[in-house]
CSV table of C-alpha atoms in Angstrom, one decimal:
chain,number,residue,atom,x,y,z
A,1,UNK,CA,217.0,97.8,-5.4
A,2,UNK,CA,218.0,94.3,-4.2
A,3,UNK,CA,216.2,92.1,-1.8
A,4,UNK,CA,218.4,93.2,1.0
A,5,UNK,CA,217.6,96.9,0.3
A,6,UNK,CA,213.9,96.2,0.2
A,7,UNK,CA,214.1,94.4,3.6
A,8,UNK,CA,216.0,97.3,5.1
A,9,UNK,CA,213.5,99.9,3.8
A,10,UNK,CA,210.6,97.9,5.2
A,11,UNK,CA,212.4,97.7,8.6
A,12,UNK,CA,213.0,101.4,8.7
A,13,UNK,CA,209.4,102.2,7.7
A,14,UNK,CA,208.2,99.8,10.4
A,15,UNK,CA,210.4,101.6,13.0
A,16,UNK,CA,209.1,105.0,12.0
A,17,UNK,CA,205.5,103.8,12.1
A,18,UNK,CA,206.1,102.2,15.5
A,19,UNK,CA,207.7,105.4,16.9
A,20,UNK,CA,204.7,107.4,15.6
A,21,UNK,CA,202.3,105.0,17.2
A,22,UNK,CA,204.1,105.3,20.5
A,23,UNK,CA,204.2,109.1,20.3
A,24,UNK,CA,200.5,109.2,19.5
A,25,UNK,CA,199.7,106.9,22.5
A,26,UNK,CA,201.9,108.8,24.9
A,27,UNK,CA,200.3,112.1,23.8
A,28,UNK,CA,196.8,110.7,24.2
A,29,UNK,CA,197.5,109.3,27.7
A,30,UNK,CA,199.0,112.5,28.9
A,31,UNK,CA,196.1,114.5,27.6
A,32,UNK,CA,193.6,112.2,29.3
A,33,UNK,CA,195.5,112.6,32.6
A,34,UNK,CA,195.5,116.4,32.3
A,35,UNK,CA,191.9,116.6,31.4
A,36,UNK,CA,191.0,114.4,34.4
A,37,UNK,CA,193.0,116.6,36.7
A,38,UNK,CA,191.5,119.8,35.2
A,39,UNK,CA,188.0,118.4,35.7
A,40,UNK,CA,188.6,117.6,39.3
A,41,UNK,CA,189.7,121.2,39.9
A,42,UNK,CA,186.9,122.8,37.9
A,43,UNK,CA,184.1,120.6,39.2
A,44,UNK,CA,184.1,120.9,42.9
A,45,UNK,CA,181.7,118.0,43.4
A,46,UNK,CA,184.2,115.3,42.4
A,47,UNK,CA,185.8,113.4,45.2
A,48,UNK,CA,188.3,111.7,42.9
A,49,UNK,CA,189.7,112.3,39.4
A,50,UNK,CA,187.3,111.0,36.8
A,51,UNK,CA,188.3,108.5,34.1
A,52,UNK,CA,188.8,110.2,30.7
A,53,UNK,CA,189.0,108.2,27.4
A,54,UNK,CA,189.7,110.0,24.1
A,55,UNK,CA,188.4,108.0,21.1
A,56,UNK,CA,189.4,108.0,17.5
A,57,UNK,CA,192.8,107.3,15.9
A,58,UNK,CA,195.3,108.8,15.4
A,59,UNK,CA,195.0,111.2,18.3
A,60,UNK,CA,197.6,113.8,17.1
A,61,UNK,CA,195.9,114.1,13.7
A,62,UNK,CA,192.6,115.0,15.5
A,63,UNK,CA,194.5,117.6,17.5
A,64,UNK,CA,195.9,119.2,14.4
A,65,UNK,CA,192.5,119.2,12.8
A,66,UNK,CA,191.1,121.0,15.8
A,67,UNK,CA,188.5,118.5,16.9
A,68,UNK,CA,188.4,115.3,18.9
A,69,UNK,CA,186.0,112.6,17.6
A,70,UNK,CA,184.8,111.5,21.0
A,71,UNK,CA,185.6,112.0,24.7
A,72,UNK,CA,184.1,109.9,27.4
A,73,UNK,CA,184.2,110.9,31.1
A,74,UNK,CA,183.1,108.6,33.9
A,75,UNK,CA,183.0,109.0,37.6
A,76,UNK,CA,181.5,107.0,40.5
A,77,UNK,CA,179.7,110.1,41.8
A,78,UNK,CA,179.5,113.9,41.6
A,79,UNK,CA,177.7,116.4,43.7
A,80,UNK,CA,175.7,119.0,41.9
A,81,UNK,CA,174.0,121.6,44.0
A,82,UNK,CA,172.3,119.7,46.8
A,83,UNK,CA,172.2,116.1,45.5
A,84,UNK,CA,174.9,113.6,44.5
A,85,UNK,CA,174.6,111.7,41.2
A,86,UNK,CA,176.0,108.2,41.0
A,87,UNK,CA,177.5,106.1,38.2
A,88,UNK,CA,178.0,109.2,36.0
A,89,UNK,CA,179.0,108.8,32.4
A,90,UNK,CA,179.3,111.6,29.8
A,91,UNK,CA,179.9,111.0,26.1
A,92,UNK,CA,181.0,114.0,24.1
A,93,UNK,CA,181.2,114.2,20.4
A,94,UNK,CA,183.0,116.7,18.2
A,95,UNK,CA,185.1,118.3,21.0
A,96,UNK,CA,187.1,121.3,19.9
A,97,UNK,CA,190.7,121.6,20.9
A,98,UNK,CA,190.7,125.4,20.9
A,99,UNK,CA,189.3,128.0,23.3
A,100,UNK,CA,186.5,128.0,24.2
A,101,UNK,CA,186.2,124.3,24.3
A,102,UNK,CA,182.9,123.1,22.7
A,103,UNK,CA,181.1,119.9,22.0
A,104,UNK,CA,178.8,119.4,19.1
A,105,UNK,CA,176.8,116.8,21.1
A,106,UNK,CA,176.7,115.4,24.6
A,107,UNK,CA,175.0,112.5,26.3
A,108,UNK,CA,174.9,112.1,30.1
A,109,UNK,CA,173.6,109.1,32.1
A,110,UNK,CA,173.5,109.0,35.9
A,111,UNK,CA,171.7,107.5,38.9
A,112,UNK,CA,169.8,109.8,41.3
A,113,UNK,CA,169.0,107.9,44.6
A,114,UNK,CA,165.7,108.7,46.2
A,115,UNK,CA,167.5,109.2,49.5
A,116,UNK,CA,169.4,112.1,47.9
A,117,UNK,CA,166.1,113.7,46.9
A,118,UNK,CA,164.6,113.3,50.4
A,119,UNK,CA,167.7,114.7,52.1
A,120,UNK,CA,168.1,117.8,49.9
A,121,UNK,CA,164.6,118.9,48.8
A,122,UNK,CA,161.7,119.8,51.0
A,123,UNK,CA,158.6,118.0,49.6
A,124,UNK,CA,155.0,118.3,50.8
A,125,UNK,CA,154.6,114.5,50.9
A,126,UNK,CA,156.8,111.5,51.7
A,127,UNK,CA,158.2,109.7,48.6
A,128,UNK,CA,158.9,106.0,48.5
A,129,UNK,CA,159.4,103.3,46.0
A,130,UNK,CA,157.1,100.3,46.6
A,131,UNK,CA,156.8,97.3,44.3
A,132,UNK,CA,158.4,99.1,41.5
A,133,UNK,CA,156.2,102.2,41.6
A,134,UNK,CA,156.8,105.7,43.0
A,135,UNK,CA,154.4,106.6,45.7
A,136,UNK,CA,153.6,109.8,47.7
A,137,UNK,CA,152.3,109.2,51.2
A,138,UNK,CA,150.9,111.5,53.9
A,139,UNK,CA,148.0,111.7,56.3
A,140,UNK,CA,144.7,113.5,55.6
A,141,UNK,CA,141.6,113.7,57.9
A,142,UNK,CA,143.3,111.2,60.1
A,143,UNK,CA,143.5,108.6,57.3
A,144,UNK,CA,146.5,107.4,55.2
A,145,UNK,CA,146.7,109.2,51.9
A,146,UNK,CA,148.6,107.7,49.0
A,147,UNK,CA,149.2,108.6,45.4
A,148,UNK,CA,150.9,106.4,42.8
A,149,UNK,CA,153.1,108.6,40.6
A,150,UNK,CA,154.8,108.1,37.2
A,151,UNK,CA,158.1,110.1,36.9
A,152,UNK,CA,158.9,111.8,33.6
A,153,UNK,CA,161.7,114.0,32.2
A,154,UNK,CA,161.2,117.7,32.4
A,155,UNK,CA,164.2,119.5,31.1
A,156,UNK,CA,166.1,120.5,34.3
A,157,UNK,CA,164.1,118.3,36.6
A,158,UNK,CA,161.7,115.4,37.1
A,159,UNK,CA,157.9,115.9,37.0
A,160,UNK,CA,155.3,113.3,38.0
A,161,UNK,CA,151.9,112.3,36.6
A,162,UNK,CA,149.3,111.0,39.0
A,163,UNK,CA,148.1,107.5,38.2
A,164,UNK,CA,146.0,106.6,41.2
A,165,UNK,CA,145.0,108.0,44.6
A,166,UNK,CA,143.6,106.4,47.7
A,167,UNK,CA,142.4,107.7,51.0
A,168,UNK,CA,142.1,105.2,53.9
A,169,UNK,CA,142.6,102.4,51.4
A,170,UNK,CA,139.7,103.5,49.2
A,171,UNK,CA,140.4,104.7,45.6
A,172,UNK,CA,139.3,108.3,45.0
A,173,UNK,CA,139.6,110.7,42.1
A,174,UNK,CA,142.0,113.6,42.1
A,175,UNK,CA,139.3,116.2,42.7
A,176,UNK,CA,138.2,114.3,45.8
A,177,UNK,CA,141.5,114.7,47.5
A,178,UNK,CA,141.1,116.7,50.8
A,179,UNK,CA,142.7,120.1,51.3
A,180,UNK,CA,145.5,121.0,49.0
A,181,UNK,CA,146.7,117.5,48.4
A,182,UNK,CA,145.6,117.4,44.8
A,183,UNK,CA,147.9,120.4,44.1
A,184,UNK,CA,150.7,118.9,46.2
A,185,UNK,CA,150.9,115.7,44.2
A,186,UNK,CA,149.8,116.9,40.8
A,187,UNK,CA,152.3,119.8,40.7
A,188,UNK,CA,155.2,117.8,42.3
A,189,UNK,CA,158.5,118.5,40.7
A,190,UNK,CA,162.0,117.2,41.7
A,191,UNK,CA,164.5,119.8,40.5
A,192,UNK,CA,167.9,118.5,39.3
A,193,UNK,CA,169.9,121.7,39.4
A,194,UNK,CA,173.6,122.0,38.6
A,195,UNK,CA,173.6,120.1,35.4
A,196,UNK,CA,176.1,121.5,32.8
A,197,UNK,CA,174.5,124.4,30.9
A,198,UNK,CA,172.8,123.2,27.8
A,199,UNK,CA,172.0,119.7,29.0
A,200,UNK,CA,168.3,118.7,29.3
A,201,UNK,CA,166.9,115.6,31.0
A,202,UNK,CA,165.3,113.6,28.2
A,203,UNK,CA,164.5,110.3,30.0
A,204,UNK,CA,163.8,109.1,33.5
A,205,UNK,CA,163.6,105.4,34.5
A,206,UNK,CA,162.4,104.4,38.0
A,207,UNK,CA,164.7,101.8,39.7
A,208,UNK,CA,164.6,100.0,43.0
A,209,UNK,CA,166.1,102.9,44.9
A,210,UNK,CA,165.8,106.0,42.7
A,211,UNK,CA,165.9,107.3,39.2
A,212,UNK,CA,168.2,106.6,36.2
A,213,UNK,CA,168.6,109.8,34.3
A,214,UNK,CA,169.5,110.6,30.7
A,215,UNK,CA,170.4,114.1,29.6
A,216,UNK,CA,171.3,115.3,26.2
A,217,UNK,CA,172.5,118.5,24.6
A,218,UNK,CA,174.1,120.0,21.5
A,219,UNK,CA,176.6,122.8,20.9
A,220,UNK,CA,177.8,123.0,24.5
A,221,UNK,CA,180.4,125.4,25.6
A,222,UNK,CA,182.3,123.2,28.0
A,223,UNK,CA,184.3,125.9,29.7
A,224,UNK,CA,181.1,127.5,30.9
A,225,UNK,CA,179.6,124.1,31.8
A,226,UNK,CA,182.6,123.4,34.0
A,227,UNK,CA,182.6,126.7,35.8
A,228,UNK,CA,178.8,127.5,35.8
């Protein structure tokens, strides 16, 4: 083959590869748009369509293989049960393209404002964040009662550990707390209902206005998670 033939062959191969790349990109983009629309329909707590990004290349090869390497879904907020989570990001790995749709692993991060907790859940004490610590406050025997709490992950909710207690400004032990206050603060749990089935809260970080949550799960059935 002469030089001219070699050049012509390279040009043709380049055009074929370019066309395949365009087709792959178009298919990925359309799939992301459809998934976003489906999620808005299936998850009633979304005010807007989420952003969906499918990772891995090429996309069509993943579809033919029956599994997407990674799918990331982000949304500014989503309402689950009685509370609204903010800055929601879900990273899915090993997402099947068949039915039911499954994911081998999932990681969710979100922010739960304390105001959402106060407005949705009836608590026996007033919760507030002061100087970077979570505090439960009420009145006992006509004196201000306060407990410093440490939040921790508890599967489908947030539990607290009591770090310090004071009554009228004086430090007391837990068993010295009047009435049923010891049980109120020691057994305090903030439920986070409505998370997709199979996700468990694994980390809680206190922020200036609430809680940063991390939830993880494996072998999730996403069809059930979206509708359940």
